[in-house]
Amino acid sequence: MDSARSTNTPPSRFTGSGKWGSLGLVRKVKMGKRVDKTQKDKGPPSTVPDNEDDANKTPEPYVCTGNFEADFTELWRRAGLQQAEMPPVVIRAKRPGMPPPLDPKSKGDPTPEETKEDEGEDAKPKTYVTKEKFSYFKPKIQVEMEKEDKPDTVTEVFIRGWKIDDLMVSIFKQCFPAMEKLHTINFWNTSLTEKTLKELSLFLHQCPNLKNVSIEGNPIPEEPWAFLIGEESIIVNLSLRHNNITQKGAVLLGHAISTERLCNKNLLSLNLSNNKLGDEGAISLINGLRMNRVVLSLSLACNELTDKAATYIGEVLSRFPLTHAEVVERRKVLSDKGSPERGSGKSPPPSRRAESKDRPGSVKSGSHLDKNDKKRDKSSKRKDGKKDKEEERSKGSKSVTMDSKKEKDETQKGGTKKDDKWKKAETMKVTKGKTKGKDKKQSEAESPDILEAINPLVAEQPESIDGQLWIPGNRALINLNLARNQIGEAGMKALLLAVQYQQTLSTLSPHPALKGLMRLSIAKNGVSGECETYQKLHDLMVQKDPFYKPVSQSPSGDNQSTAG
């Protein structure tokens, strides 16, 4: 048995023949494969977790620099959108300027350049620019700049004929507030929805110098246009033409302009032409002008208005009775003005008798007091009277000395107290002009140009007629457009009476900020140009137009008339 083992074992170890040798080779091969796999698996582990960490890491938020094109492209890339689909930011094309006048000396032969242009059949046009096919319809963002070589001076943004979705509004939400020079936003036919319009209105007030907003050709069934002129709105000129606004949207706009308690103090111009307000919608909107003395221009052209709306407009412009809610608010305002402590929410100070322990404040008569208490009260009153007299004397002497010092200072400077007020205003203007850079921005932010709004409930003197309080109407509105409606002769008479009432009121009690209508557009209505009331109203408004120049007769004609 031992010999058999000794003879059989060497071949199986060295030559590899037999069953066990073949199994050993298979194991080696398999182990080699496992080793290779483990080496391959162990190779990349150092890089895979890093990639996973980078993917899980949130990128740092992008801070806009004010360069609209650079900010827009970076935010577009971060949103994961394709670069080829990004609308380009281009400078808005401008109309070509007028050619310079020809010199009278060079009327003879044309220049050689002009002859070459005439001889050439395919001369380049000068009044327009040709583009590739369908390039005009591709989405683009048109901008205007103060200086074309400085991209951070974008002043106006125009978007025409392509949809602004939620993602685009989120990009604008970061770009627009960083643009310090931006003052105009113009969207036409951009398919805005109620959601996108609300999001847009939430960040427009963050733009530091935004004044003009035009959203036209965007009919929205919910009509949420009042969000644009909310409490935080800084919009000065708003245009909402061709939006199919009905009475539903007009009611909300009228409440946003003013109520008996609140008033929009920034909006100066509102254009609602080419909508579907109707009489009821126009009346709801004009209700906002009852308590508003800030809006200067209103356009209601082409809104299907009739005599009913025109007569109500004339009533609001001339004089109107206060409603119950307006009377209650007027009493509140007057009571707050009469007692400032009531307006501030503080309770009035208790009287001396209420503070004294001898007599409570609820006791009215002195029948319950004893004689000793009366004597004490008399002695205390005498002491208090002496103290009050001494205090008044000391205060009077101090005030005299202070007044004399002030008068001396004023005489040294020159001028009275009234003149000093004017000097303060002049110094404020001078300092505003001298400020530069950041100081100028701070001064503009601290001292806005818009004056404090006039409250007609307190500023106007009411007149009691048949148990109702009547106040003068809105004389702050200076431009009203009622063209292309269906107003008849009755509506024209109401407007004529309103203008005449404003004219007489301005002569009796002139006001620098309340001058009444200066321009009234009533063309293309239900009245012919030969109507008597139409002619009177037209002639009266022509004289009130600030750009009106009366026809001056020539001296020769005067001489002829006097001679004849």
Coordinates of C-alpha atoms in Angstrom, one line a residue:
M1 CA 0.0 0.0 0.0
D2 CA 2.9 2.3 0.8
S3 CA 4.5 1.6 -2.5
A4 CA 1.4 2.3 -4.3
R5 CA 1.0 5.6 -2.7
S6 CA 4.6 6.5 -3.4
T7 CA 4.4 5.6 -7.0
N8 CA 1.0 7.3 -7.6
T9 CA 1.5 10.6 -5.8
P10 CA 4.3 12.2 -7.8
P11 CA 2.6 12.2 -11.2
S12 CA -0.6 13.7 -9.8
R13 CA 1.4 16.6 -8.3
F14 CA 3.8 17.5 -11.1
T15 CA 2.3 16.2 -14.3
G16 CA -1.3 17.3 -13.4
S17 CA -2.7 14.0 -14.7
G18 CA -5.7 12.4 -13.0
K19 CA -8.8 13.6 -11.4
W20 CA -7.4 15.7 -8.6
G21 CA -5.0 17.5 -10.8
S22 CA -7.7 18.6 -13.1
L23 CA -9.7 19.9 -10.2
G24 CA -6.8 21.9 -8.9
L25 CA -6.4 23.7 -12.3
V26 CA -10.1 24.5 -12.4
R27 CA -9.9 26.0 -8.9
K28 CA -6.9 28.1 -9.9
V29 CA -8.7 29.4 -12.9
K30 CA -11.8 30.2 -11.0
M31 CA -9.9 31.8 -8.2
G32 CA -8.0 33.9 -10.8
K33 CA -11.3 35.1 -12.2
R34 CA -12.5 36.0 -8.7
V35 CA -9.3 37.9 -8.1
D36 CA -9.7 39.8 -11.3
K37 CA -13.3 40.6 -10.5
T38 CA -12.4 41.8 -7.0
Q39 CA -9.6 43.9 -8.4
K40 CA -11.9 45.4 -10.9
D41 CA -14.5 46.0 -8.3
K42 CA -11.9 47.5 -5.9
G43 CA -10.6 49.8 -8.6
P44 CA -13.4 52.4 -9.0
P45 CA -14.7 52.6 -5.4
S46 CA -12.6 55.6 -4.8
T47 CA -14.4 57.6 -7.5
V48 CA -18.0 56.3 -7.4
P49 CA -18.9 57.7 -3.9
D50 CA -17.5 61.1 -4.9
N51 CA -19.8 61.2 -7.9
E52 CA -22.7 60.2 -5.7
D53 CA -21.9 62.9 -3.2
D54 CA -21.6 65.5 -6.0
A55 CA -25.0 64.5 -7.3
N56 CA -26.6 64.7 -3.9
K57 CA -25.0 68.1 -3.1
T58 CA -27.4 71.1 -3.7
P59 CA -25.8 73.7 -5.9
E60 CA -25.2 77.1 -4.4
P61 CA -27.9 79.6 -5.2
Y62 CA -27.1 82.0 -8.1
V63 CA -26.9 85.7 -7.2
C64 CA -27.9 87.9 -10.1
T65 CA -25.5 90.6 -11.1
G66 CA -27.9 92.9 -13.0
N67 CA -26.6 91.9 -16.4
F68 CA -29.9 90.5 -17.8
E69 CA -28.4 88.5 -20.6
A70 CA -25.8 86.7 -18.5
D71 CA -28.2 86.1 -15.6
F72 CA -30.9 84.8 -17.9
T73 CA -28.6 82.3 -19.7
E74 CA -27.2 81.0 -16.4
L75 CA -30.6 80.6 -14.8
W76 CA -31.8 78.8 -17.9
R77 CA -28.9 76.4 -17.8
R78 CA -29.4 75.7 -14.1
A79 CA -33.1 75.0 -14.7
G80 CA -32.0 72.0 -16.9
L81 CA -33.3 73.4 -20.2
Q82 CA -31.7 72.9 -23.5
Q83 CA -29.4 75.7 -24.6
A84 CA -30.7 75.5 -28.2
E85 CA -34.3 76.3 -27.1
M86 CA -33.4 79.4 -25.1
P87 CA -34.9 82.6 -26.5
P88 CA -32.1 85.0 -27.3
V89 CA -31.8 88.5 -25.7
V90 CA -31.6 91.1 -28.5
I91 CA -31.7 94.8 -28.7
R92 CA -35.1 96.1 -29.8
A93 CA -35.0 97.4 -33.4
K94 CA -35.6 101.1 -33.8
R95 CA -37.1 103.1 -36.6
P96 CA -34.5 104.7 -38.8
G97 CA -34.0 108.4 -38.2
M98 CA -34.9 111.1 -40.6
P99 CA -32.3 111.8 -43.3
P100 CA -30.4 115.0 -43.0
P101 CA -31.6 118.0 -45.1
L102 CA -30.0 118.5 -48.4
D103 CA -27.6 121.4 -48.7
P104 CA -28.8 124.0 -51.1
K105 CA -25.3 124.3 -52.6
S106 CA -25.3 120.6 -53.7
K107 CA -28.4 120.7 -55.9
G108 CA -26.5 120.1 -59.1
D109 CA -25.0 116.8 -60.2
P110 CA -25.4 113.8 -58.0
T111 CA -22.5 112.3 -56.2
P112 CA -20.7 109.2 -57.7
E113 CA -22.0 107.1 -54.8
E114 CA -25.6 108.0 -55.6
T115 CA -25.1 107.1 -59.3
K116 CA -23.7 103.7 -58.3
E117 CA -26.7 103.0 -56.1
D118 CA -29.1 104.1 -58.9
E119 CA -27.3 101.9 -61.5
G120 CA -27.3 98.8 -59.2
E121 CA -30.5 96.8 -59.5
D122 CA -30.3 95.1 -56.1
A123 CA -29.6 98.1 -53.9
K124 CA -29.9 97.5 -50.2
P125 CA -33.0 99.0 -48.5
K126 CA -32.5 101.7 -46.0
T127 CA -36.0 101.8 -44.3
Y128 CA -36.2 98.1 -43.2
V129 CA -34.0 95.1 -42.5
T130 CA -34.5 91.7 -44.2
K131 CA -34.2 88.5 -42.1
E132 CA -34.2 84.8 -42.6
K133 CA -37.4 82.8 -43.1
F134 CA -39.6 82.5 -40.0
S135 CA -36.9 84.3 -37.8
Y136 CA -39.4 87.0 -37.1
F137 CA -41.7 84.5 -35.4
K138 CA -39.0 82.8 -33.2
P139 CA -39.3 83.6 -29.5
K140 CA -36.9 86.4 -28.4
I141 CA -36.6 88.9 -25.6
Q142 CA -36.2 92.4 -26.8
V143 CA -34.6 95.0 -24.6
E144 CA -33.6 98.6 -24.6
M145 CA -30.6 100.0 -22.9
E146 CA -29.3 103.3 -21.8
K147 CA -25.9 102.5 -23.3
E148 CA -25.6 99.5 -25.7
D149 CA -22.0 98.9 -24.7
K150 CA -23.1 98.4 -21.0
P151 CA -25.3 95.3 -20.7
D152 CA -26.3 96.1 -17.1
T153 CA -28.3 99.2 -18.2
V154 CA -31.4 97.5 -19.5
T155 CA -34.4 99.9 -19.1
E156 CA -37.2 98.1 -21.0
V157 CA -38.1 94.5 -21.6
F158 CA -40.5 93.5 -24.5
I159 CA -41.9 90.0 -25.1
R160 CA -44.2 89.4 -28.1
G161 CA -46.2 86.4 -29.2
W162 CA -44.9 83.5 -27.1
K163 CA -46.0 81.8 -23.9
I164 CA -44.6 82.8 -20.6
D165 CA -45.0 79.7 -18.4
D166 CA -44.3 79.1 -14.7
L167 CA -40.6 78.3 -15.2
M168 CA -40.1 81.5 -17.2
V169 CA -41.8 83.5 -14.5
S170 CA -39.5 81.9 -11.8
I171 CA -36.5 83.0 -13.9
F172 CA -37.8 86.6 -14.2
K173 CA -38.4 86.6 -10.5
Q174 CA -34.7 86.4 -9.9
C175 CA -33.6 88.6 -12.9
F176 CA -35.9 91.6 -12.7
P177 CA -35.3 92.8 -9.1
A178 CA -31.6 92.9 -9.8
M179 CA -32.0 95.3 -12.7
E180 CA -31.7 98.8 -11.3
K181 CA -32.4 100.7 -14.5
L182 CA -35.5 98.7 -15.4
H183 CA -38.6 101.0 -15.6
T184 CA -40.8 99.3 -18.3
I185 CA -42.2 95.8 -18.8
N186 CA -44.3 95.1 -21.9
F187 CA -45.9 91.7 -22.5
W188 CA -48.2 91.2 -25.6
N189 CA -50.0 88.0 -26.4
T190 CA -48.0 85.9 -23.9
S191 CA -50.8 83.5 -22.7
L192 CA -50.5 84.4 -19.1
T193 CA -52.7 82.5 -16.6
E194 CA -54.1 83.4 -13.2
K195 CA -51.2 81.7 -11.5
T196 CA -48.5 83.3 -13.5
L197 CA -50.1 86.7 -13.2
K198 CA -50.3 86.4 -9.4
E199 CA -46.6 85.3 -9.2
L200 CA -45.7 88.2 -11.5
S201 CA -47.5 90.7 -9.3
L202 CA -45.7 89.3 -6.1
F203 CA -42.2 90.4 -7.2
L204 CA -42.9 93.5 -9.4
H205 CA -42.8 95.8 -6.4
Q206 CA -39.3 94.6 -5.7
C207 CA -38.0 96.2 -8.8
P208 CA -36.6 99.5 -7.6
N209 CA -37.4 101.8 -10.5
L210 CA -40.3 100.0 -12.2
K211 CA -43.1 102.5 -13.3
N212 CA -44.7 101.3 -16.6
V213 CA -46.4 97.9 -17.0
S214 CA -48.2 96.9 -20.2
I215 CA -50.0 93.5 -20.4
E216 CA -52.1 93.4 -23.6
G217 CA -53.8 90.7 -25.6
N218 CA -53.8 88.3 -22.6
P219 CA -57.5 87.4 -21.9
I220 CA -57.7 85.5 -18.6
P221 CA -61.1 84.0 -17.6
E222 CA -60.6 84.7 -13.9
E223 CA -59.7 88.4 -14.6
P224 CA -57.2 88.8 -11.7
W225 CA -55.9 92.2 -12.9
A226 CA -56.4 93.9 -9.6
F227 CA -53.4 92.1 -8.2
L228 CA -51.2 94.3 -10.3
I229 CA -52.3 97.4 -8.3
G230 CA -52.5 96.0 -4.8
E231 CA -51.3 97.7 -1.6
E232 CA -47.6 97.1 -2.3
S233 CA -47.8 98.1 -6.0
I234 CA -45.4 100.8 -7.3
I235 CA -46.8 100.8 -10.9
V236 CA -47.5 104.4 -12.1
N237 CA -48.7 103.6 -15.7
L238 CA -50.8 100.5 -16.3
S239 CA -52.1 99.4 -19.7
L240 CA -54.5 96.5 -20.0
R241 CA -55.9 96.8 -23.5
H242 CA -57.5 93.9 -25.5
N243 CA -57.9 91.6 -22.4
N244 CA -61.7 91.0 -22.6
I245 CA -62.2 92.6 -19.2
T246 CA -65.8 92.5 -18.2
Q247 CA -67.8 93.7 -15.1
K248 CA -66.2 91.0 -13.0
G249 CA -62.7 92.4 -13.5
A250 CA -63.9 96.0 -13.4
V251 CA -65.3 95.6 -9.9
L252 CA -62.0 94.3 -8.5
L253 CA -60.1 97.1 -10.3
G254 CA -62.4 99.8 -8.8
H255 CA -61.9 98.4 -5.3
A256 CA -58.1 98.4 -5.9
I257 CA -58.1 102.0 -7.0
S258 CA -59.9 103.2 -3.9
T259 CA -62.5 102.5 -1.3
E260 CA -63.8 104.7 1.6
R261 CA -60.8 103.5 3.7
L262 CA -58.0 102.7 1.3
C263 CA -56.6 104.5 -1.8
N264 CA -53.8 103.6 -4.3
K265 CA -51.3 106.4 -4.0
N266 CA -49.0 105.4 -7.0
L267 CA -51.2 104.8 -10.0
L268 CA -51.5 107.8 -12.3
S269 CA -52.6 106.4 -15.6
L270 CA -54.9 103.4 -16.5
N271 CA -55.7 102.3 -20.0
L272 CA -58.6 99.9 -20.4
S273 CA -59.5 100.5 -24.0
N274 CA -60.8 97.7 -26.3
N275 CA -62.3 95.7 -23.5
K276 CA -65.9 94.6 -22.7
L277 CA -66.8 96.6 -19.6
G278 CA -70.2 97.7 -20.6
D279 CA -72.2 100.2 -18.5
E280 CA -72.2 98.2 -15.3
G281 CA -68.5 97.6 -15.5
A282 CA -67.7 101.2 -16.2
I283 CA -69.9 102.3 -13.2
S284 CA -68.1 99.8 -11.0
L285 CA -64.7 101.1 -12.2
I286 CA -65.7 104.8 -11.8
N287 CA -66.7 104.1 -8.2
G288 CA -63.0 103.8 -7.6
L289 CA -62.6 107.5 -8.6
R290 CA -65.0 108.8 -5.9
M291 CA -62.4 108.7 -3.2
N292 CA -59.3 108.7 -5.4
R293 CA -57.5 112.0 -6.1
V294 CA -54.3 110.5 -7.6
V295 CA -55.3 109.0 -11.0
L296 CA -54.7 111.6 -13.7
S297 CA -55.5 109.7 -16.9
L298 CA -58.2 107.1 -17.7
S299 CA -59.0 105.5 -21.1
L300 CA -62.4 103.7 -21.6
A301 CA -62.4 103.8 -25.4
C302 CA -64.2 101.1 -27.3
N303 CA -66.0 99.5 -24.2
E304 CA -69.6 99.5 -25.3
L305 CA -70.6 102.4 -23.1
T306 CA -74.0 104.2 -23.4
D307 CA -75.7 107.2 -21.8
K308 CA -76.1 105.4 -18.5
A309 CA -72.3 105.2 -18.0
A310 CA -71.8 108.7 -19.3
T311 CA -74.3 110.3 -16.9
Y312 CA -72.7 108.5 -13.9
I313 CA -69.2 109.6 -15.0
G314 CA -70.6 113.2 -15.2
E315 CA -72.0 112.9 -11.7
V316 CA -68.7 111.6 -10.2
L317 CA -66.8 114.5 -12.0
S318 CA -69.3 117.2 -10.8
R319 CA -70.7 116.4 -7.4
F320 CA -72.3 113.4 -5.7
P321 CA -74.0 112.4 -2.4
L322 CA -72.0 110.3 0.1
T323 CA -73.1 106.8 0.9
H324 CA -73.8 105.5 4.4
A325 CA -70.4 103.8 4.6
E326 CA -68.6 107.0 3.4
V327 CA -70.5 109.1 6.0
V328 CA -69.4 106.7 8.8
E329 CA -65.8 106.8 7.6
R330 CA -65.9 110.6 7.4
R331 CA -67.0 110.8 11.0
K332 CA -64.2 108.4 12.1
V333 CA -61.6 110.5 10.3
L334 CA -62.9 113.7 11.8
S335 CA -63.0 112.2 15.3
D336 CA -59.4 110.9 14.9
K337 CA -58.3 114.3 13.7
G338 CA -60.0 116.1 16.6
S339 CA -58.5 113.8 19.3
P340 CA -55.1 112.5 18.3
E341 CA -55.0 110.3 21.4
R342 CA -58.0 108.4 20.1
G343 CA -56.3 107.9 16.8
S344 CA -53.1 106.6 18.4
G345 CA -55.1 104.2 20.6
K346 CA -54.1 105.8 23.9
S347 CA -56.6 106.4 26.6
P348 CA -57.0 110.0 27.8
P349 CA -55.2 110.8 31.1
P350 CA -57.4 110.7 34.2
S351 CA -58.3 114.0 35.9
R352 CA -56.8 115.2 39.2
R353 CA -60.0 114.6 41.1
A354 CA -60.0 111.0 39.9
E355 CA -56.4 110.6 41.1
S356 CA -57.2 112.1 44.5
K357 CA -58.1 109.7 47.3
D358 CA -60.5 112.1 49.0
R359 CA -63.0 112.3 46.2
P360 CA -63.4 109.6 43.6
G361 CA -64.0 110.6 40.0
S362 CA -67.5 109.2 40.0
V363 CA -68.9 111.6 42.6
K364 CA -70.4 114.7 40.9
S365 CA -71.8 116.8 43.7
G366 CA -70.1 118.0 46.9
S367 CA -73.1 117.2 49.2
H368 CA -71.5 114.0 50.6
L369 CA -68.2 115.8 51.6
D370 CA -67.6 117.0 55.1
K371 CA -66.6 120.5 55.9
N372 CA -63.1 119.5 56.7
D373 CA -62.8 117.9 53.3
K374 CA -64.1 121.1 51.6
K375 CA -61.5 123.1 53.4
R376 CA -58.8 120.8 52.4
D377 CA -60.0 121.0 48.8
K378 CA -59.9 124.8 48.9
S379 CA -56.5 124.9 50.4
S380 CA -55.2 122.4 47.9
K381 CA -56.7 124.4 45.1
R382 CA -55.1 127.6 46.3
K383 CA -51.7 125.9 46.5
D384 CA -52.2 124.4 43.1
G385 CA -53.2 127.7 41.6
K386 CA -50.1 129.4 43.0
K387 CA -47.9 126.7 41.6
D388 CA -49.6 126.9 38.2
K389 CA -49.1 130.7 38.1
E390 CA -45.4 130.4 39.0
E391 CA -44.9 127.7 36.4
E392 CA -46.7 129.8 33.7
R393 CA -44.5 132.8 34.6
S394 CA -41.4 130.7 34.4
K395 CA -42.5 129.2 31.1
G396 CA -43.5 132.6 29.7
S397 CA -40.1 134.0 30.5
K398 CA -38.3 131.1 28.9
S399 CA -40.5 131.2 25.8
V400 CA -39.8 135.0 25.5
T401 CA -36.1 134.4 25.7
M402 CA -36.3 131.5 23.2
D403 CA -38.4 133.6 20.8
S404 CA -36.1 136.5 21.0
K405 CA -33.2 134.2 20.2
K406 CA -35.0 132.8 17.2
E407 CA -35.9 136.3 16.0
K408 CA -32.3 137.4 16.3
D409 CA -31.1 134.4 14.3
E410 CA -33.8 135.0 11.7
T411 CA -32.8 138.7 11.4
Q412 CA -29.2 137.7 11.1
K413 CA -30.0 135.2 8.4
G414 CA -32.6 137.4 6.8
G415 CA -36.3 136.5 6.3
T416 CA -39.2 135.4 8.4
K417 CA -40.4 131.9 9.4
K418 CA -42.4 131.5 6.1
D419 CA -39.3 132.4 4.1
D420 CA -37.3 129.9 6.2
K421 CA -39.7 127.1 5.0
W422 CA -39.1 128.0 1.4
K423 CA -35.3 128.1 2.1
K424 CA -35.5 124.6 3.5
A425 CA -37.3 123.3 0.4
E426 CA -34.6 125.0 -1.8
T427 CA -31.8 123.4 0.2
M428 CA -33.5 120.0 -0.1
K429 CA -33.5 120.5 -3.9
V430 CA -29.9 121.5 -4.0
T431 CA -28.8 118.6 -1.9
K432 CA -30.7 116.2 -4.1
G433 CA -28.9 117.6 -7.1
K434 CA -25.5 117.2 -5.5
T435 CA -25.9 113.6 -4.3
K436 CA -24.2 110.9 -6.3
G437 CA -24.1 107.2 -6.3
K438 CA -25.4 105.4 -3.3
D439 CA -26.3 108.6 -1.5
K440 CA -28.5 109.6 -4.4
K441 CA -30.3 106.2 -4.4
Q442 CA -30.9 106.5 -0.7
S443 CA -32.3 110.0 -0.9
E444 CA -34.6 109.0 -3.8
A445 CA -35.8 106.0 -1.7
E446 CA -36.4 108.1 1.4
S447 CA -38.1 111.0 -0.4
P448 CA -40.5 109.8 -3.0
D449 CA -41.7 112.1 -5.7
I450 CA -45.4 111.2 -5.2
L451 CA -47.2 113.6 -2.9
E452 CA -49.6 112.6 -0.2
A453 CA -53.0 111.7 -1.5
I454 CA -55.9 114.0 -0.8
N455 CA -58.8 112.6 1.3
P456 CA -62.0 114.1 -0.2
L457 CA -64.0 113.1 2.9
V458 CA -62.1 115.7 4.9
A459 CA -60.6 118.1 2.3
E460 CA -64.0 118.9 0.6
Q461 CA -66.7 120.8 2.3
P462 CA -70.0 118.9 2.2
E463 CA -73.3 120.5 1.5
S464 CA -76.6 119.1 3.0
I465 CA -79.3 118.7 0.4
D466 CA -82.5 116.7 1.2
G467 CA -80.9 115.0 4.2
Q468 CA -77.8 113.9 2.2
L469 CA -74.2 115.1 2.3
W470 CA -73.0 116.2 -1.2
I471 CA -69.3 116.9 -1.9
P472 CA -67.6 118.2 -5.0
G473 CA -66.6 115.5 -7.5
N474 CA -63.2 114.3 -8.8
R475 CA -61.2 117.2 -10.2
A476 CA -57.9 115.4 -10.2
L477 CA -58.6 113.5 -13.4
I478 CA -57.3 115.6 -16.3
N479 CA -57.5 113.2 -19.2
L480 CA -60.5 111.0 -20.1
N481 CA -61.0 109.0 -23.3
L482 CA -64.5 107.9 -24.1
A483 CA -64.1 107.6 -27.9
R484 CA -65.6 104.8 -30.0
N485 CA -68.5 104.0 -27.7
Q486 CA -72.3 104.4 -28.0
I487 CA -72.9 107.6 -26.0
G488 CA -75.9 109.6 -27.1
E489 CA -77.0 113.2 -26.6
A490 CA -78.2 112.6 -23.0
G491 CA -74.7 111.4 -22.1
M492 CA -73.1 114.4 -23.8
K493 CA -75.3 116.8 -21.8
A494 CA -74.2 115.1 -18.6
L495 CA -70.6 115.5 -19.5
L496 CA -71.1 119.1 -20.6
L497 CA -72.7 120.0 -17.2
A498 CA -69.9 118.3 -15.4
V499 CA -67.2 120.3 -17.2
Q500 CA -69.1 123.5 -16.7
Y501 CA -69.5 122.8 -13.0
Q502 CA -65.7 122.1 -12.7
Q503 CA -65.0 125.4 -14.5
T504 CA -67.1 127.5 -12.1
L505 CA -65.8 125.7 -9.1
S506 CA -62.2 126.2 -10.1
T507 CA -62.9 130.0 -10.4
L508 CA -64.6 130.2 -7.0
S509 CA -62.2 128.0 -5.0
P510 CA -59.1 127.4 -7.0
H511 CA -56.8 124.5 -6.0
P512 CA -53.3 123.8 -7.4
A513 CA -53.8 120.1 -7.6
L514 CA -57.5 120.0 -8.6
K515 CA -57.9 121.7 -12.0
G516 CA -60.5 119.4 -13.6
L517 CA -60.6 117.8 -17.0
M518 CA -58.2 119.3 -19.6
R519 CA -58.7 116.7 -22.4
L520 CA -61.8 114.8 -23.2
S521 CA -62.0 112.4 -26.2
I522 CA -65.6 111.8 -27.4
A523 CA -65.1 111.1 -31.1
K524 CA -67.0 108.3 -32.9
N525 CA -69.9 108.0 -30.6
G526 CA -73.7 107.9 -31.1
V527 CA -73.8 111.6 -31.8
S528 CA -73.0 113.4 -35.0
G529 CA -70.5 116.2 -35.2
E530 CA -73.3 118.7 -35.9
C531 CA -75.1 118.2 -32.6
E532 CA -75.3 121.4 -30.5
T533 CA -74.2 119.8 -27.2
Y534 CA -71.4 118.0 -28.9
Q535 CA -70.2 121.3 -30.4
K536 CA -70.4 123.2 -27.1
L537 CA -68.5 120.4 -25.3
H538 CA -65.9 120.3 -28.0
D539 CA -65.4 124.1 -28.0
L540 CA -65.2 124.2 -24.2
M541 CA -62.6 121.4 -24.1
V542 CA -60.5 123.0 -26.8
Q543 CA -60.0 126.1 -24.7
K544 CA -59.1 124.0 -21.6
D545 CA -56.4 122.0 -23.5
P546 CA -53.0 123.0 -22.2
F547 CA -51.6 122.9 -25.7
Y548 CA -54.3 125.2 -27.1
K549 CA -53.1 128.3 -28.9
P550 CA -55.8 130.9 -29.8
V551 CA -55.8 132.1 -33.4
S552 CA -54.1 135.5 -33.5
Q553 CA -55.4 137.9 -36.0
S554 CA -53.0 139.8 -38.2
P555 CA -52.6 143.5 -37.7
S556 CA -53.5 144.1 -41.4
G557 CA -56.8 142.4 -40.8
D558 CA -57.5 144.5 -37.8
N559 CA -56.7 147.7 -39.7
Q560 CA -59.0 146.6 -42.5
S561 CA -61.9 145.8 -40.1
T562 CA -61.5 149.2 -38.3
A563 CA -61.2 151.1 -41.6
G564 CA -64.3 149.4 -43.0

